[in-house]
Coordinates of N, CA and C in Angstrom, one line a residue:
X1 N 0.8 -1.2 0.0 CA 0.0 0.0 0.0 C 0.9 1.3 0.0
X2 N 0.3 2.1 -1.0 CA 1.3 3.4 -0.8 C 1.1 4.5 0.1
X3 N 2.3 5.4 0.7 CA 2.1 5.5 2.1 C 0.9 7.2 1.2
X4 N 0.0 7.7 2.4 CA -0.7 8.6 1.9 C 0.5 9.6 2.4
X5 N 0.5 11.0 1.9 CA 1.2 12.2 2.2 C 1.4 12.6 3.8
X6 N 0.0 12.2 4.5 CA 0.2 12.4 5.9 C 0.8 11.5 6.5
X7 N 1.4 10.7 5.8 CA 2.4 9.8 6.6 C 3.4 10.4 6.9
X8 N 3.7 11.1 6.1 CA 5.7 11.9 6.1 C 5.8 12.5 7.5
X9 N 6.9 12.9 7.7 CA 6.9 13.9 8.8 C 6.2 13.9 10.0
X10 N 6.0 12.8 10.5 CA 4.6 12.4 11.8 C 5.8 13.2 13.0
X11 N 7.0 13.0 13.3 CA 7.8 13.6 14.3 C 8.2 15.1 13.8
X12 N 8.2 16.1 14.7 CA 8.8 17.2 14.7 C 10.3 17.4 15.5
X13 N 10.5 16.0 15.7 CA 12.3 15.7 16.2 C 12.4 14.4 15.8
X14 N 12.4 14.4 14.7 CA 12.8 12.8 13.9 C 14.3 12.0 14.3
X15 N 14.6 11.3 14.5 CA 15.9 10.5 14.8 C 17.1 11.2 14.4
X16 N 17.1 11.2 12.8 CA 18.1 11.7 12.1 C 18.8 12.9 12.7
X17 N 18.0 14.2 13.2 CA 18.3 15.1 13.5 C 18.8 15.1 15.0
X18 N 19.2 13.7 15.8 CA 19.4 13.8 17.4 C 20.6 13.4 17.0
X19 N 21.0 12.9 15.8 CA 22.8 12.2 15.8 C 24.2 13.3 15.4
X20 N 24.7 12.6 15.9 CA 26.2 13.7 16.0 C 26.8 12.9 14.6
X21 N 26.3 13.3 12.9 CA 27.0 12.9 11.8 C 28.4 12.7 11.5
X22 N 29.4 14.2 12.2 CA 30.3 13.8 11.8 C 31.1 13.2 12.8
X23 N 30.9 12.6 13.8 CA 31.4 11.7 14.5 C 31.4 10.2 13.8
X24 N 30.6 9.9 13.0 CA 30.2 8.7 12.5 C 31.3 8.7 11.1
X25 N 31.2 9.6 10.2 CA 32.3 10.2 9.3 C 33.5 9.3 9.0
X26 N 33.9 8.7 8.1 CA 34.8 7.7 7.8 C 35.5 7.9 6.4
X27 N 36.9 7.7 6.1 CA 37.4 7.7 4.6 C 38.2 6.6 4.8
X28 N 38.1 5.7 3.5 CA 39.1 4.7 3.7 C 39.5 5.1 2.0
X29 N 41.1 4.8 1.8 CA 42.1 4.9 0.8 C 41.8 3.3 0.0
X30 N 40.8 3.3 -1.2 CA 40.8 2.6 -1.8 C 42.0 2.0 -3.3
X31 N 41.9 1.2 -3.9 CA 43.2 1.5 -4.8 C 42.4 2.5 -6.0
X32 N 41.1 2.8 -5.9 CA 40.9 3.5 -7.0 C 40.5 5.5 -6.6
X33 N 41.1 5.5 -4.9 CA 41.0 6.5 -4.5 C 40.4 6.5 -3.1
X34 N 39.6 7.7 -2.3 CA 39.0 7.6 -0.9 C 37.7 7.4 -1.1
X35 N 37.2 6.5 -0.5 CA 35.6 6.3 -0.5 C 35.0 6.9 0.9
X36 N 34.3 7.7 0.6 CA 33.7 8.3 2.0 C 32.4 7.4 2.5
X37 N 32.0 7.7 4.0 CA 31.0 7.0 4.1 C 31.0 7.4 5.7
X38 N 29.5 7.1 6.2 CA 28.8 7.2 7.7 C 29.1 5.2 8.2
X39 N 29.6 5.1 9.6 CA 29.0 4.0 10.0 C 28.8 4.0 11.5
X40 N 27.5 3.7 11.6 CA 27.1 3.6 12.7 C 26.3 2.4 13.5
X41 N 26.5 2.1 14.3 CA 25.3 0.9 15.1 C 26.9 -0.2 15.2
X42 N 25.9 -1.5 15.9 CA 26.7 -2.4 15.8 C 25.8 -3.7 15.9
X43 N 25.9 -5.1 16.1 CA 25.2 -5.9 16.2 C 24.7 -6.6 14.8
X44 N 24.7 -8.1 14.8 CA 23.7 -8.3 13.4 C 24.7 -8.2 12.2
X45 N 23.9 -8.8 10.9 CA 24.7 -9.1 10.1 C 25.3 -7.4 9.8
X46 N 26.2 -6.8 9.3 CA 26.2 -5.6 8.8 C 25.2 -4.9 7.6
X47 N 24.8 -3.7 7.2 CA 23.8 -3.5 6.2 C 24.7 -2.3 5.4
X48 N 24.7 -2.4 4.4 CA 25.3 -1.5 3.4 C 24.0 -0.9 2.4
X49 N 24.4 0.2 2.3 CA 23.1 1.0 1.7 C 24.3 1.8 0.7
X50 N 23.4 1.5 -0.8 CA 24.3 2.3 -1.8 C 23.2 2.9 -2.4
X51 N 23.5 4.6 -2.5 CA 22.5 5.2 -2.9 C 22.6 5.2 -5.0
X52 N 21.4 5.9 -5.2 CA 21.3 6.2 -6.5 C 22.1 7.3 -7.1
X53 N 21.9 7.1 -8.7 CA 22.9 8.7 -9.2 C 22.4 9.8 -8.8
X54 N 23.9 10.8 -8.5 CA 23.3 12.1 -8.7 C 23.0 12.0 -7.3
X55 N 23.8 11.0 -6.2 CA 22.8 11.5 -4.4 C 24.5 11.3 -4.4
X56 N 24.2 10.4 -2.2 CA 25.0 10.5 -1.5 C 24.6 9.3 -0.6
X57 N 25.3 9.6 0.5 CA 25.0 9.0 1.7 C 23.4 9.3 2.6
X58 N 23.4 10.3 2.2 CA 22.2 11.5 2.7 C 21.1 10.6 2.7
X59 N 21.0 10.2 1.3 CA 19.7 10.0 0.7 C 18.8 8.7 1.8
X60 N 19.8 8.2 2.5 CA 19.2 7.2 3.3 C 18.9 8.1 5.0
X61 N 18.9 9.1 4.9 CA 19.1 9.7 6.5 C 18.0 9.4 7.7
X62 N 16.8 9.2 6.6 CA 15.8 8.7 8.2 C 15.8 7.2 7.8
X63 N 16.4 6.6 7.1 CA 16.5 4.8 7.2 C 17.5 4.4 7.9
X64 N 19.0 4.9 8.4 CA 19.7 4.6 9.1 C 19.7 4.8 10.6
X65 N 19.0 5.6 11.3 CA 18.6 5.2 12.6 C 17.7 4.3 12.9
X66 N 17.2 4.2 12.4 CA 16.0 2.9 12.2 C 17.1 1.8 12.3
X67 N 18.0 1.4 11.4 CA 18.6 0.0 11.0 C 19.3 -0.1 12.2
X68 N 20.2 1.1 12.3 CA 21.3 1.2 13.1 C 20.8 1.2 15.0
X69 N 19.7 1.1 15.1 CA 18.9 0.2 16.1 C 19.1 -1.4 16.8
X70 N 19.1 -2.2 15.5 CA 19.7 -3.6 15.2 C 20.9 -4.0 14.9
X71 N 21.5 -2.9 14.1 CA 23.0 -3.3 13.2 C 23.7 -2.2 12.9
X72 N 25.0 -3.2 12.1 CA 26.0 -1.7 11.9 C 25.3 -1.4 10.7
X73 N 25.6 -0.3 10.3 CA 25.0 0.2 9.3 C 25.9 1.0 8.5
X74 N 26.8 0.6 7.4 CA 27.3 1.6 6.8 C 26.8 1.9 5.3
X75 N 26.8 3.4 5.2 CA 26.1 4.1 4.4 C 27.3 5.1 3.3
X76 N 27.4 4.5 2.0 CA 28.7 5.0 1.2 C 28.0 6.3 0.4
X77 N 29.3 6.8 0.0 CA 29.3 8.2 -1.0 C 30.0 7.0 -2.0
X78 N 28.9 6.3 -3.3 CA 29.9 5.8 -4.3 C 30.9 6.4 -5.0
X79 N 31.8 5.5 -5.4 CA 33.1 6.5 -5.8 C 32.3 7.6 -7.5
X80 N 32.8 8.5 -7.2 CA 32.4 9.6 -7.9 C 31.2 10.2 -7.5
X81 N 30.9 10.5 -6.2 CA 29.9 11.1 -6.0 C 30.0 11.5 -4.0
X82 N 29.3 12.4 -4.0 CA 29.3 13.0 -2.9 C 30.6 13.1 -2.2
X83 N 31.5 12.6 -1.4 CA 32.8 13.3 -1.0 C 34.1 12.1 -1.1
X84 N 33.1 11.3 -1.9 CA 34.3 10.3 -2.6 C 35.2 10.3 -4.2
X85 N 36.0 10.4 -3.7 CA 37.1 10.5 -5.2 C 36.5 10.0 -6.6
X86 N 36.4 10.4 -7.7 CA 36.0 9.8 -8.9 C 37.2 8.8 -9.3
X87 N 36.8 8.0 -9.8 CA 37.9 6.6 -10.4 C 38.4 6.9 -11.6
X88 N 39.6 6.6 -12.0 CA 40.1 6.8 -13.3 C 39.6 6.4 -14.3
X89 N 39.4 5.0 -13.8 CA 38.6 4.3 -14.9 C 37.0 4.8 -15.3
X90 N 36.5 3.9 -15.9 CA 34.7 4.2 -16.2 C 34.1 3.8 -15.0
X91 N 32.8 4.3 -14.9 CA 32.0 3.8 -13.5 C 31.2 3.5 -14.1
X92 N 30.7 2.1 -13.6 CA 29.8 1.5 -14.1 C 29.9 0.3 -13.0
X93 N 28.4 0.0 -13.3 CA 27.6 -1.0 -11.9 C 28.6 -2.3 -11.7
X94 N 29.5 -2.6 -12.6 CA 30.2 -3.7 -12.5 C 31.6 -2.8 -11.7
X95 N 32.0 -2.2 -11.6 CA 33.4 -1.1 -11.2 C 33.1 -0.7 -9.9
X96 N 31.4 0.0 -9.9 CA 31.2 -0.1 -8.2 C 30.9 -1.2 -7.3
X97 N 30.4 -2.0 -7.9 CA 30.5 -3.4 -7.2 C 31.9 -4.0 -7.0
X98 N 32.8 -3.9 -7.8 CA 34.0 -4.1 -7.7 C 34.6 -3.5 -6.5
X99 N 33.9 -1.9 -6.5 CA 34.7 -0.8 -5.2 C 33.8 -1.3 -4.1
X100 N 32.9 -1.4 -4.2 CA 32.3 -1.7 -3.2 C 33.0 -3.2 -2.4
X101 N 32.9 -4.4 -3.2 CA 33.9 -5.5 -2.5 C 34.8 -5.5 -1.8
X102 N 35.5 -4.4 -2.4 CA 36.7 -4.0 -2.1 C 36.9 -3.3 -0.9
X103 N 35.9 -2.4 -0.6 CA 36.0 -1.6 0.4 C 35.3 -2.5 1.7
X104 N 34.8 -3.7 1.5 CA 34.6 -4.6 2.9 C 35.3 -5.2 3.4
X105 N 36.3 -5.5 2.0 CA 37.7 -6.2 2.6 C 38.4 -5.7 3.6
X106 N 38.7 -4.3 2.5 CA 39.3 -3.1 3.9 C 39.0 -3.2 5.4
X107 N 37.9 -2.8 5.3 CA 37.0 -2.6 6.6 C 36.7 -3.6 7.2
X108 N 36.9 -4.5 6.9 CA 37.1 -6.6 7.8 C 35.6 -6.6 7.8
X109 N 34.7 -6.8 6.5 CA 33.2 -7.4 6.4 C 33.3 -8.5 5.8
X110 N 33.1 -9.6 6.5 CA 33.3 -10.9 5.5 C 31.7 -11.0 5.4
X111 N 30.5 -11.0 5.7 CA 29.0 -10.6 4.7 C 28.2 -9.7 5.1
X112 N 27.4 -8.9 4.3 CA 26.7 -7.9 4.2 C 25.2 -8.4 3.6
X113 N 24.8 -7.2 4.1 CA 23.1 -7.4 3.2 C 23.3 -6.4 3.0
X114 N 23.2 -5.8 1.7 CA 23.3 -4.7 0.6 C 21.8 -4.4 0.1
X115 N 21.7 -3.4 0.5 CA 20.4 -2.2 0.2 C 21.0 -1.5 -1.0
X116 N 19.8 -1.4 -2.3 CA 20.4 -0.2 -3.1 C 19.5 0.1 -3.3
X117 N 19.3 1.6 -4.0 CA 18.8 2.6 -4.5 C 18.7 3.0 -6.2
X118 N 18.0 2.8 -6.9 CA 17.7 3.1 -8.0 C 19.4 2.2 -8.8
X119 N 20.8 3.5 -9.3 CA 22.2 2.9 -9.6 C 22.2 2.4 -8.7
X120 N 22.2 2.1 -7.3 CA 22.5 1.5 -6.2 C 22.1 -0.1 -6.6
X121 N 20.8 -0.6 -6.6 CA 20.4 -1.3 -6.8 C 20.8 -2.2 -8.1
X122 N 21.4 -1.8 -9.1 CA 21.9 -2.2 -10.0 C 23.3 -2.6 -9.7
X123 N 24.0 -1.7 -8.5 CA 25.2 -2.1 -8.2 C 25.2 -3.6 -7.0
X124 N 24.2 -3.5 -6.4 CA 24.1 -4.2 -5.2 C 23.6 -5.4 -6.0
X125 N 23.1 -5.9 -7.3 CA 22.6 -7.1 -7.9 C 24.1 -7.2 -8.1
X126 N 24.8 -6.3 -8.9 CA 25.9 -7.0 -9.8 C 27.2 -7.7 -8.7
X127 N 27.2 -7.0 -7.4 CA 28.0 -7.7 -6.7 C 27.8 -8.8 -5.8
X128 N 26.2 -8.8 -5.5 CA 25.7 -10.3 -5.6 C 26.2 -11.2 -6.5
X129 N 26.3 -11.2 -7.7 CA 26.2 -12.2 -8.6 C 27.9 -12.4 -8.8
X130 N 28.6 -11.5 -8.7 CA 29.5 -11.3 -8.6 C 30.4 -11.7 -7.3
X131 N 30.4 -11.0 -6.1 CA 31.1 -12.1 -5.2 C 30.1 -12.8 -4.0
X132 N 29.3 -13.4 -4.1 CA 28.0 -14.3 -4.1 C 28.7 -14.5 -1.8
X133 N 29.7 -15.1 -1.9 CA 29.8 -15.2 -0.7 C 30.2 -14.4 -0.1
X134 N 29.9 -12.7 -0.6 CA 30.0 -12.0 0.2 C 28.6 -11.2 1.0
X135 N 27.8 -11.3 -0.1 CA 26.7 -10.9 0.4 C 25.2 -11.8 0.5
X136 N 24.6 -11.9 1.7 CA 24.0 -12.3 2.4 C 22.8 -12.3 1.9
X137 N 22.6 -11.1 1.7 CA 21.0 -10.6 0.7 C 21.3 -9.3 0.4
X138 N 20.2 -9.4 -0.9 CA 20.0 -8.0 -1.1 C 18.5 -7.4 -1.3
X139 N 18.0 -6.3 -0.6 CA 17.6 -5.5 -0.8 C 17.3 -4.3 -2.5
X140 N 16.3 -4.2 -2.3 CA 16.0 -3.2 -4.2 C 15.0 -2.4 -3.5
X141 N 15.2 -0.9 -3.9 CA 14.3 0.1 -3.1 C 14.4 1.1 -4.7
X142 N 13.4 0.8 -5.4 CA 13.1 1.5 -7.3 C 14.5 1.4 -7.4
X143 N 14.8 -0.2 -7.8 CA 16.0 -0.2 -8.5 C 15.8 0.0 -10.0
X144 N 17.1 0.7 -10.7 CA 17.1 0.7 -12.1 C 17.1 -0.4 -13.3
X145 N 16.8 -1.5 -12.6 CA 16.4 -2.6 -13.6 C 16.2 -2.6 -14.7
X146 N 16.0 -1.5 -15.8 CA 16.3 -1.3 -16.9 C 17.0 -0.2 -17.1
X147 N 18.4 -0.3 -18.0 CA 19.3 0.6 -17.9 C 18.5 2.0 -19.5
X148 N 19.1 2.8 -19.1 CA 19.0 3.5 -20.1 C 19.9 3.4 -21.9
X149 N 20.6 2.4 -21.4 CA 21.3 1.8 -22.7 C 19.9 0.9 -23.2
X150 N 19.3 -0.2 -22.4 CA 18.3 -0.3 -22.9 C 17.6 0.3 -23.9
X151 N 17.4 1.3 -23.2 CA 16.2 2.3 -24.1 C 16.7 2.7 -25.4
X152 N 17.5 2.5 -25.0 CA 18.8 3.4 -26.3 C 18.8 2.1 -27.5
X153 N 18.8 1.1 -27.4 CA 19.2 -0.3 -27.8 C 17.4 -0.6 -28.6
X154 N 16.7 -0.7 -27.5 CA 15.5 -0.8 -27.6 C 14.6 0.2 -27.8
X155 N 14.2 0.4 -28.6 CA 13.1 2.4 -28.5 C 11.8 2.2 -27.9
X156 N 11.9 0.8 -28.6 CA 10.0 0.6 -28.6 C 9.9 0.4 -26.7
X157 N 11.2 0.1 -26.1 CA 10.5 0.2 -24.5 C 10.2 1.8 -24.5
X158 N 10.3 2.9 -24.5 CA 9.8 4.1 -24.4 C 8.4 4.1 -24.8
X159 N 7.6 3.2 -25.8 CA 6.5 3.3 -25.8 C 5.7 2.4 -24.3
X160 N 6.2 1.2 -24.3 CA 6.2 0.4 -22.9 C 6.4 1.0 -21.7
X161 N 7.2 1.8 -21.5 CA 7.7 2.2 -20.2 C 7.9 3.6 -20.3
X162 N 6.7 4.9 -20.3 CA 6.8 5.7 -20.8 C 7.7 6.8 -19.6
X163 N 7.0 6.3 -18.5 CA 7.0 7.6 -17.2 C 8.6 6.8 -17.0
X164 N 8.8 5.5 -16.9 CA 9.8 5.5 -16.1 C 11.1 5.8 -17.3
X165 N 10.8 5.9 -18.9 CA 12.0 6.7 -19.8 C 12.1 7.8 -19.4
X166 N 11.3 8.8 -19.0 CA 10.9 10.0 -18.6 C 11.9 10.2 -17.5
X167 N 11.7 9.9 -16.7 CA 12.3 9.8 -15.2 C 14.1 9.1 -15.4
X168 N 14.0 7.9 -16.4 CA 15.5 8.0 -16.3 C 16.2 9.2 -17.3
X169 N 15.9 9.8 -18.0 CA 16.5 10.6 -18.9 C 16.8 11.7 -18.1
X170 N 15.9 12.2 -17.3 CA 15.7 13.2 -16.6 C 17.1 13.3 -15.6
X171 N 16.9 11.5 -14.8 CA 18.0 11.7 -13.7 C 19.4 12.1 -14.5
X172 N 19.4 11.5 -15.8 CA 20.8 11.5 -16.6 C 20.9 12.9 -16.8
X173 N 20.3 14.0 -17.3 CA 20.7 15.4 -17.4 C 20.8 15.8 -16.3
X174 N 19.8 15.8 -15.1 CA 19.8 16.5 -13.8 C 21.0 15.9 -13.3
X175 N 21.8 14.4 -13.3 CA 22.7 14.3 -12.2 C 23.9 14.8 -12.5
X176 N 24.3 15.6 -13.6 CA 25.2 16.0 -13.9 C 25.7 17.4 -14.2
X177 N 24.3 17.9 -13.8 CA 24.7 19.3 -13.7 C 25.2 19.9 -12.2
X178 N 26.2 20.8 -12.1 CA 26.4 21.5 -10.9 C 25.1 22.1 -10.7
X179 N 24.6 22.3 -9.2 CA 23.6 23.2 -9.1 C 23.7 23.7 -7.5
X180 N 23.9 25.5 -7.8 CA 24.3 26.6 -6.6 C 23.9 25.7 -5.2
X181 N 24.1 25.7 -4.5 CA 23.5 25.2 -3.3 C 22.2 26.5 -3.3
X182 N 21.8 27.5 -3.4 CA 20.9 28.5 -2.8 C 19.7 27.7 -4.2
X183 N 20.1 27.7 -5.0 CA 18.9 26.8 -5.8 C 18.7 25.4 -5.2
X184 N 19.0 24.2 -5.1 CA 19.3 23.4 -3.7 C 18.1 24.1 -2.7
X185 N 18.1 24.6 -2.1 CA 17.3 25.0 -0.8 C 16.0 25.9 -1.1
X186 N 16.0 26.6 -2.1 CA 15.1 27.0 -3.1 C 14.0 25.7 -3.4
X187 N 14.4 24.8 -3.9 CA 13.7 23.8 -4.4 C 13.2 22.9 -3.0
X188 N 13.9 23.3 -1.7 CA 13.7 22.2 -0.6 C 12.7 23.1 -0.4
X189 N 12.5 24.5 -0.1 CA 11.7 25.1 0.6 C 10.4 25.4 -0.3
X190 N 10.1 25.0 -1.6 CA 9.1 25.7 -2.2 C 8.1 24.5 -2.9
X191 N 7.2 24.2 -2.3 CA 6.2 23.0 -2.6 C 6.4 22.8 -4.2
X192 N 5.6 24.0 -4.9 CA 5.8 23.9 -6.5 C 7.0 23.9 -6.8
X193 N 8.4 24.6 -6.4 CA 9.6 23.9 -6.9 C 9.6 22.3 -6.7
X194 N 9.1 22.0 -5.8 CA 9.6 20.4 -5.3 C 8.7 19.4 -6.5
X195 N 7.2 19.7 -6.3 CA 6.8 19.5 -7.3 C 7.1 19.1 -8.8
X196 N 8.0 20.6 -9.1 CA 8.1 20.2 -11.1 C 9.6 19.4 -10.9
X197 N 10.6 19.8 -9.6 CA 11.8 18.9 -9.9 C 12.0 17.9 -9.4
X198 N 11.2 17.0 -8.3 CA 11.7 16.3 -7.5 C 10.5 15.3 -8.1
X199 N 9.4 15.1 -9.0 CA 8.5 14.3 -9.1 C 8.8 13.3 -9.7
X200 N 9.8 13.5 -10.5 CA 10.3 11.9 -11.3 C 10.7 10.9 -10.1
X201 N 11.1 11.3 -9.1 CA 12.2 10.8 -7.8 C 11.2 10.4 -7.2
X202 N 10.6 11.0 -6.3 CA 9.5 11.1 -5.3 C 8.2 11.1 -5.5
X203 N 7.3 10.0 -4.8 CA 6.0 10.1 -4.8 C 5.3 11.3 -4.4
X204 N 5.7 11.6 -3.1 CA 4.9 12.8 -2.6 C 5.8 14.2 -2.1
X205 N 6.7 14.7 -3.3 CA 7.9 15.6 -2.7 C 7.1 16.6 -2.1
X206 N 6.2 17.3 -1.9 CA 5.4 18.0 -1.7 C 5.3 18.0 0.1
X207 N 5.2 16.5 0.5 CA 5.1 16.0 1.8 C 6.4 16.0 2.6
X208 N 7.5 16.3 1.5 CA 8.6 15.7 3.0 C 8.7 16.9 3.5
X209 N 10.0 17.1 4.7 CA 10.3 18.1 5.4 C 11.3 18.8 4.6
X210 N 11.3 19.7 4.7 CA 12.3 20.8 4.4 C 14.0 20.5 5.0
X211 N 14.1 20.5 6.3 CA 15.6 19.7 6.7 C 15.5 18.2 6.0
X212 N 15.0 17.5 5.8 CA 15.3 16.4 5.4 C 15.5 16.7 3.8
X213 N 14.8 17.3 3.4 CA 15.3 17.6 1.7 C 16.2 18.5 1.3
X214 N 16.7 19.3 2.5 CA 18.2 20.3 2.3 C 19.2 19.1 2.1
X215 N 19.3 18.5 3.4 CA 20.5 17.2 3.1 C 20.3 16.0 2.3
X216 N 19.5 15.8 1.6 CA 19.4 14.8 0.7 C 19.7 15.8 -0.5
X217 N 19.5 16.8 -0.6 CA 20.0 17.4 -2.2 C 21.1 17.7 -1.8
X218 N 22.3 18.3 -0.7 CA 23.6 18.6 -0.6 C 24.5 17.7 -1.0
X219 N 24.9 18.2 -2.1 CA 26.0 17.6 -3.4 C 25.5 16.7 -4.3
X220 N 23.9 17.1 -4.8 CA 23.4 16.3 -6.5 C 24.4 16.7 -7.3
X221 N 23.9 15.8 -8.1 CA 24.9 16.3 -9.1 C 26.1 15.5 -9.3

């Protein structure tokens, strides 16, 4: 069932906002550069959450005190985005799964349950399939299951899949543009801004909070 709008926002001191972030704050020197990331909680299998393009670590901020209740919870900046180094090479779902592996070794995770996010979720299948005894389960929260090469390959899915061609074309221009932070917060604070830009993304942008949508947009792009 989908949640109605008056679901959002039921707390006026939501979890997210009682934690001391940069205490949690972590960089580890991968061979393809620093991967940044939050980890917090302890107990239970570990949970890794890889966001979508064009976000961060942010984008999970009221699901990690929740998890991090039960378990450790670490929450990454994929490489090339938010305050993690871009890779020399190409990025692609197979490369972050690769960084991603890589970065559990580091950090002494012998299995995870991997959560992903739209690219997240694309990343978090391919390193399932990929190093199989490392992760435990996975998690899909609107994963990208059809890539935009698809579309590109195949046209006639655009007639099939109209809203969600829409929506991926959209993230592909929007995640790559710089954008001021004062437009950023413009768009957090103005229902009809949130509305025309945030609708491909979000069911009810209209409904979230304002602090919760300043830090989930700090470093799109």
């Amino acid at each position: 069932m989908s949640p109605e709008p008056g679901d959002y926002g039921s707390s006026d001191d939501p979890a997210w906002r009682r934690i001391d972030w940069a205490a949690h704050q972590r960089t580890e020197d991968l061979d393809g550069g620093a991967l940044h990331y939050v980890d917090i909680g302890e107990g239970g299998t570990p949970c890794l959450l890889l966001h979508g393009i064009g976000n961060s670590w942010r984008f999970w901020l009221e699901t990690i005190p929740q998890l991090a209740e039960h378990r450790r919870v670490l929450a990454l900046d994929l490489p090339g985005f938010g305050e993690s180094d871009l890779p020399a090479g190409p990025l692609t779902a197979t490369s972050v799964a690769t960084a991603v592996d890589r970065f559990c070794e580091v950090v002494g995770i012998d299995r995870v349950a991997v959560c992903g996010h739209s690219m997240g979720g694309l990343a978090a299948l391919q390193m399932a399939a990929a190093h199989p005894s490392r992760v435990e389960k996975v998690v899909l929260v609107g994963a990208a299951l059809l890539s935009v090469m698809d579309l590109y390959r195949s046209p006639v899915e655009l007639l099939r899949h109209p809203r969600l061609a829409g929506t991926y074309f959209t993230a592909v221009i929007t995640a790559a543009l710089p954008t001021p932070s004062w437009v950023l917060n413009a768009v957090a604070a103005s229902g009809m801004a949130r509305t025309v830009f945030l609708r491909p993304y979000v069911s009810h942008p209209q409904a979230l909070s304002t602090p919760v949508l300043r830090q989930a947009l700090r470093g799109l792009g």
